[in-house]
Amino acid sequence: MNLPTDVIPASDPKSNATQSYQWSGHVADDVASTYGPEPLASLTATPDELILTSTRGNFRLPRTAVIRIGRGDFYPWLFAAVRIHHSISGYPRALQFKPLGSKLKDVRLQLQALGYPS
């Protein structure tokens, strides 16, 4: 599988070490979203956790707290984001990530390959 240029494998794919991916893009929460030509957020995924960092806040979601990875809502990016359904109280209910320079389908497939439910 060819990875988009902004996906960074954190380990040598030939080794048995844990693999992770990182994407640049934008984030939306229950209140607002980031937007523009420059990325203001990043999503790092490992088999154990998702780490969403942005100007809107930083969120660490253990895999056990991730209920489902789904398609983003209509607002703010017309379904062009990944929505992270989770069970962590105190975090925004609607956490969405829109990758820049990567196809949404590829991001969802790579998250699914890491074991996240879709």
PDB file of C-alpha atoms in Angstrom:
ATOM      1  CA  MET A   1       0.000   0.000   0.000  1.00  0.00           C
ATOM      2  CA  ASN A   2       1.375   3.406  -0.921  1.00  0.00           C
ATOM      3  CA  LEU A   3       1.214   5.833   1.987  1.00  0.00           C
ATOM      4  CA  PRO A   4       0.401   9.501   1.429  1.00  0.00           C
ATOM      5  CA  THR A   5       3.427  11.749   1.752  1.00  0.00           C
ATOM      6  CA  ASP A   6       2.282  13.235   5.063  1.00  0.00           C
ATOM      7  CA  VAL A   7       1.916   9.842   6.751  1.00  0.00           C
ATOM      8  CA  ILE A   8       5.030   9.081   8.738  1.00  0.00           C
ATOM      9  CA  PRO A   9       5.608   5.455   9.733  1.00  0.00           C
ATOM     10  CA  ALA A  10       7.209   5.669  13.167  1.00  0.00           C
ATOM     11  CA  SER A  11       8.949   2.342  12.844  1.00  0.00           C
ATOM     12  CA  ASP A  12      10.704   0.331  10.185  1.00  0.00           C
ATOM     13  CA  PRO A  13       7.940  -1.586   8.358  1.00  0.00           C
ATOM     14  CA  LYS A  14      10.296  -4.578   8.035  1.00  0.00           C
ATOM     15  CA  SER A  15      10.635  -4.914  11.795  1.00  0.00           C
ATOM     16  CA  ASN A  16       8.086  -6.271  14.256  1.00  0.00           C
ATOM     17  CA  ALA A  17       8.077  -2.982  16.172  1.00  0.00           C
ATOM     18  CA  THR A  18       4.828  -1.132  16.744  1.00  0.00           C
ATOM     19  CA  GLN A  19       3.825   0.984  13.793  1.00  0.00           C
ATOM     20  CA  SER A  20       2.296   4.429  14.044  1.00  0.00           C
ATOM     21  CA  TYR A  21       1.103   7.068  11.622  1.00  0.00           C
ATOM     22  CA  GLN A  22       0.858  10.830  11.752  1.00  0.00           C
ATOM     23  CA  TRP A  23      -1.287  13.126   9.626  1.00  0.00           C
ATOM     24  CA  SER A  24      -1.437  16.914   9.439  1.00  0.00           C
ATOM     25  CA  GLY A  25      -4.709  18.741   9.027  1.00  0.00           C
ATOM     26  CA  HIS A  26      -7.487  20.455  10.954  1.00  0.00           C
ATOM     27  CA  VAL A  27      -9.677  19.671  13.949  1.00  0.00           C
ATOM     28  CA  ALA A  28     -13.238  20.414  15.010  1.00  0.00           C
ATOM     29  CA  ASP A  29     -14.728  20.039  18.458  1.00  0.00           C
ATOM     30  CA  ASP A  30     -18.109  20.869  19.989  1.00  0.00           C
ATOM     31  CA  VAL A  31     -17.443  24.622  19.746  1.00  0.00           C
ATOM     32  CA  ALA A  32     -15.258  25.540  16.759  1.00  0.00           C
ATOM     33  CA  SER A  33     -12.836  24.287  14.133  1.00  0.00           C
ATOM     34  CA  THR A  34      -9.512  25.191  12.590  1.00  0.00           C
ATOM     35  CA  TYR A  35      -9.307  26.046   8.915  1.00  0.00           C
ATOM     36  CA  GLY A  36      -6.897  27.326   6.293  1.00  0.00           C
ATOM     37  CA  PRO A  37      -4.148  26.270   3.916  1.00  0.00           C
ATOM     38  CA  GLU A  38      -1.702  25.551   6.749  1.00  0.00           C
ATOM     39  CA  PRO A  39      -2.329  22.617   9.100  1.00  0.00           C
ATOM     40  CA  LEU A  40      -3.285  23.618  12.626  1.00  0.00           C
ATOM     41  CA  ALA A  41      -3.653  20.073  13.971  1.00  0.00           C
ATOM     42  CA  SER A  42      -2.119  16.624  13.786  1.00  0.00           C
ATOM     43  CA  LEU A  43      -3.392  13.131  14.461  1.00  0.00           C
ATOM     44  CA  THR A  44      -0.976  10.448  15.604  1.00  0.00           C
ATOM     45  CA  ALA A  45      -2.232   6.867  15.663  1.00  0.00           C
ATOM     46  CA  THR A  46      -0.652   3.825  17.274  1.00  0.00           C
ATOM     47  CA  PRO A  47      -2.271   0.485  18.070  1.00  0.00           C
ATOM     48  CA  ASP A  48      -2.618   1.716  21.681  1.00  0.00           C
ATOM     49  CA  GLU A  49      -3.866   5.304  21.361  1.00  0.00           C
ATOM     50  CA  LEU A  50      -4.848   8.279  19.237  1.00  0.00           C
ATOM     51  CA  ILE A  51      -3.222  11.628  19.982  1.00  0.00           C
ATOM     52  CA  LEU A  52      -4.929  14.688  18.539  1.00  0.00           C
ATOM     53  CA  THR A  53      -2.976  17.932  18.966  1.00  0.00           C
ATOM     54  CA  SER A  54      -4.218  21.294  17.784  1.00  0.00           C
ATOM     55  CA  THR A  55      -4.694  24.940  18.557  1.00  0.00           C
ATOM     56  CA  ARG A  56      -8.130  23.908  19.919  1.00  0.00           C
ATOM     57  CA  GLY A  57      -6.557  21.594  22.520  1.00  0.00           C
ATOM     58  CA  ASN A  58      -4.695  18.329  22.886  1.00  0.00           C
ATOM     59  CA  PHE A  59      -6.508  15.030  23.320  1.00  0.00           C
ATOM     60  CA  ARG A  60      -5.089  11.604  24.161  1.00  0.00           C
ATOM     61  CA  LEU A  61      -7.551   8.790  23.502  1.00  0.00           C
ATOM     62  CA  PRO A  62      -6.575   5.274  24.604  1.00  0.00           C
ATOM     63  CA  ARG A  63      -7.760   2.595  22.200  1.00  0.00           C
ATOM     64  CA  THR A  64     -10.052   1.197  24.891  1.00  0.00           C
ATOM     65  CA  ALA A  65     -11.912   4.546  24.956  1.00  0.00           C
ATOM     66  CA  VAL A  66     -12.389   4.707  21.167  1.00  0.00           C
ATOM     67  CA  ILE A  67     -15.836   3.339  20.397  1.00  0.00           C
ATOM     68  CA  ARG A  68     -15.775   3.888  16.651  1.00  0.00           C
ATOM     69  CA  ILE A  69     -14.021   5.758  13.866  1.00  0.00           C
ATOM     70  CA  GLY A  70     -16.636   7.164  11.517  1.00  0.00           C
ATOM     71  CA  ARG A  71     -17.255   9.702   8.817  1.00  0.00           C
ATOM     72  CA  GLY A  72     -17.253  13.331   9.889  1.00  0.00           C
ATOM     73  CA  ASP A  73     -20.433  15.323  10.240  1.00  0.00           C
ATOM     74  CA  PHE A  74     -21.867  17.783   7.725  1.00  0.00           C
ATOM     75  CA  TYR A  75     -20.468  20.713   9.724  1.00  0.00           C
ATOM     76  CA  PRO A  76     -17.829  22.062   9.235  1.00  0.00           C
ATOM     77  CA  TRP A  77     -16.295  20.171   6.296  1.00  0.00           C
ATOM     78  CA  LEU A  78     -19.193  18.502   4.468  1.00  0.00           C
ATOM     79  CA  PHE A  79     -18.410  14.962   5.679  1.00  0.00           C
ATOM     80  CA  ALA A  80     -14.703  15.254   4.676  1.00  0.00           C
ATOM     81  CA  ALA A  81     -13.314  14.334   8.104  1.00  0.00           C
ATOM     82  CA  VAL A  82     -12.791  11.424  10.455  1.00  0.00           C
ATOM     83  CA  ARG A  83     -15.025  11.491  13.516  1.00  0.00           C
ATOM     84  CA  ILE A  84     -13.699   9.869  16.661  1.00  0.00           C
ATOM     85  CA  HIS A  85     -16.497   8.440  18.810  1.00  0.00           C
ATOM     86  CA  HIS A  86     -15.145   7.964  22.339  1.00  0.00           C
ATOM     87  CA  SER A  87     -16.152   7.396  25.940  1.00  0.00           C
ATOM     88  CA  ILE A  88     -13.984   9.964  27.743  1.00  0.00           C
ATOM     89  CA  SER A  89     -16.031  12.369  29.833  1.00  0.00           C
ATOM     90  CA  GLY A  90     -14.695  15.902  29.795  1.00  0.00           C
ATOM     91  CA  TYR A  91     -13.568  15.673  26.154  1.00  0.00           C
ATOM     92  CA  PRO A  92     -15.665  17.244  23.381  1.00  0.00           C
ATOM     93  CA  ARG A  93     -18.307  14.790  22.220  1.00  0.00           C
ATOM     94  CA  ALA A  94     -17.679  15.612  18.559  1.00  0.00           C
ATOM     95  CA  LEU A  95     -13.961  15.274  17.863  1.00  0.00           C
ATOM     96  CA  GLN A  96     -13.281  15.429  14.132  1.00  0.00           C
ATOM     97  CA  PHE A  97     -10.040  15.472  12.161  1.00  0.00           C
ATOM     98  CA  LYS A  98      -9.708  16.573   8.536  1.00  0.00           C
ATOM     99  CA  PRO A  99      -6.427  15.486   6.925  1.00  0.00           C
ATOM    100  CA  LEU A 100      -4.645  17.807   4.505  1.00  0.00           C
ATOM    101  CA  GLY A 101      -2.882  16.141   1.582  1.00  0.00           C
ATOM    102  CA  SER A 102      -4.273  12.685   2.366  1.00  0.00           C
ATOM    103  CA  LYS A 103      -7.363  10.912   1.168  1.00  0.00           C
ATOM    104  CA  LEU A 104      -9.918  10.415   3.900  1.00  0.00           C
ATOM    105  CA  LYS A 105     -10.476   6.822   2.794  1.00  0.00           C
ATOM    106  CA  ASP A 106      -6.762   6.050   3.229  1.00  0.00           C
ATOM    107  CA  VAL A 107      -6.714   7.508   6.753  1.00  0.00           C
ATOM    108  CA  ARG A 108      -9.738   5.441   7.766  1.00  0.00           C
ATOM    109  CA  LEU A 109      -8.223   2.279   6.261  1.00  0.00           C
ATOM    110  CA  GLN A 110      -4.941   2.809   8.109  1.00  0.00           C
ATOM    111  CA  LEU A 111      -6.786   3.399  11.395  1.00  0.00           C
ATOM    112  CA  GLN A 112      -8.755   0.223  10.762  1.00  0.00           C
ATOM    113  CA  ALA A 113      -5.494  -1.659  10.048  1.00  0.00           C
ATOM    114  CA  LEU A 114      -4.226  -0.523  13.472  1.00  0.00           C
ATOM    115  CA  GLY A 115      -7.295  -2.152  15.007  1.00  0.00           C
ATOM    116  CA  TYR A 116      -9.668   0.765  15.527  1.00  0.00           C
ATOM    117  CA  PRO A 117     -13.348  -0.113  15.049  1.00  0.00           C
ATOM    118  CA  SER A 118     -15.215   1.475  12.170  1.00  0.00           C
TER     119      SER A 118
END
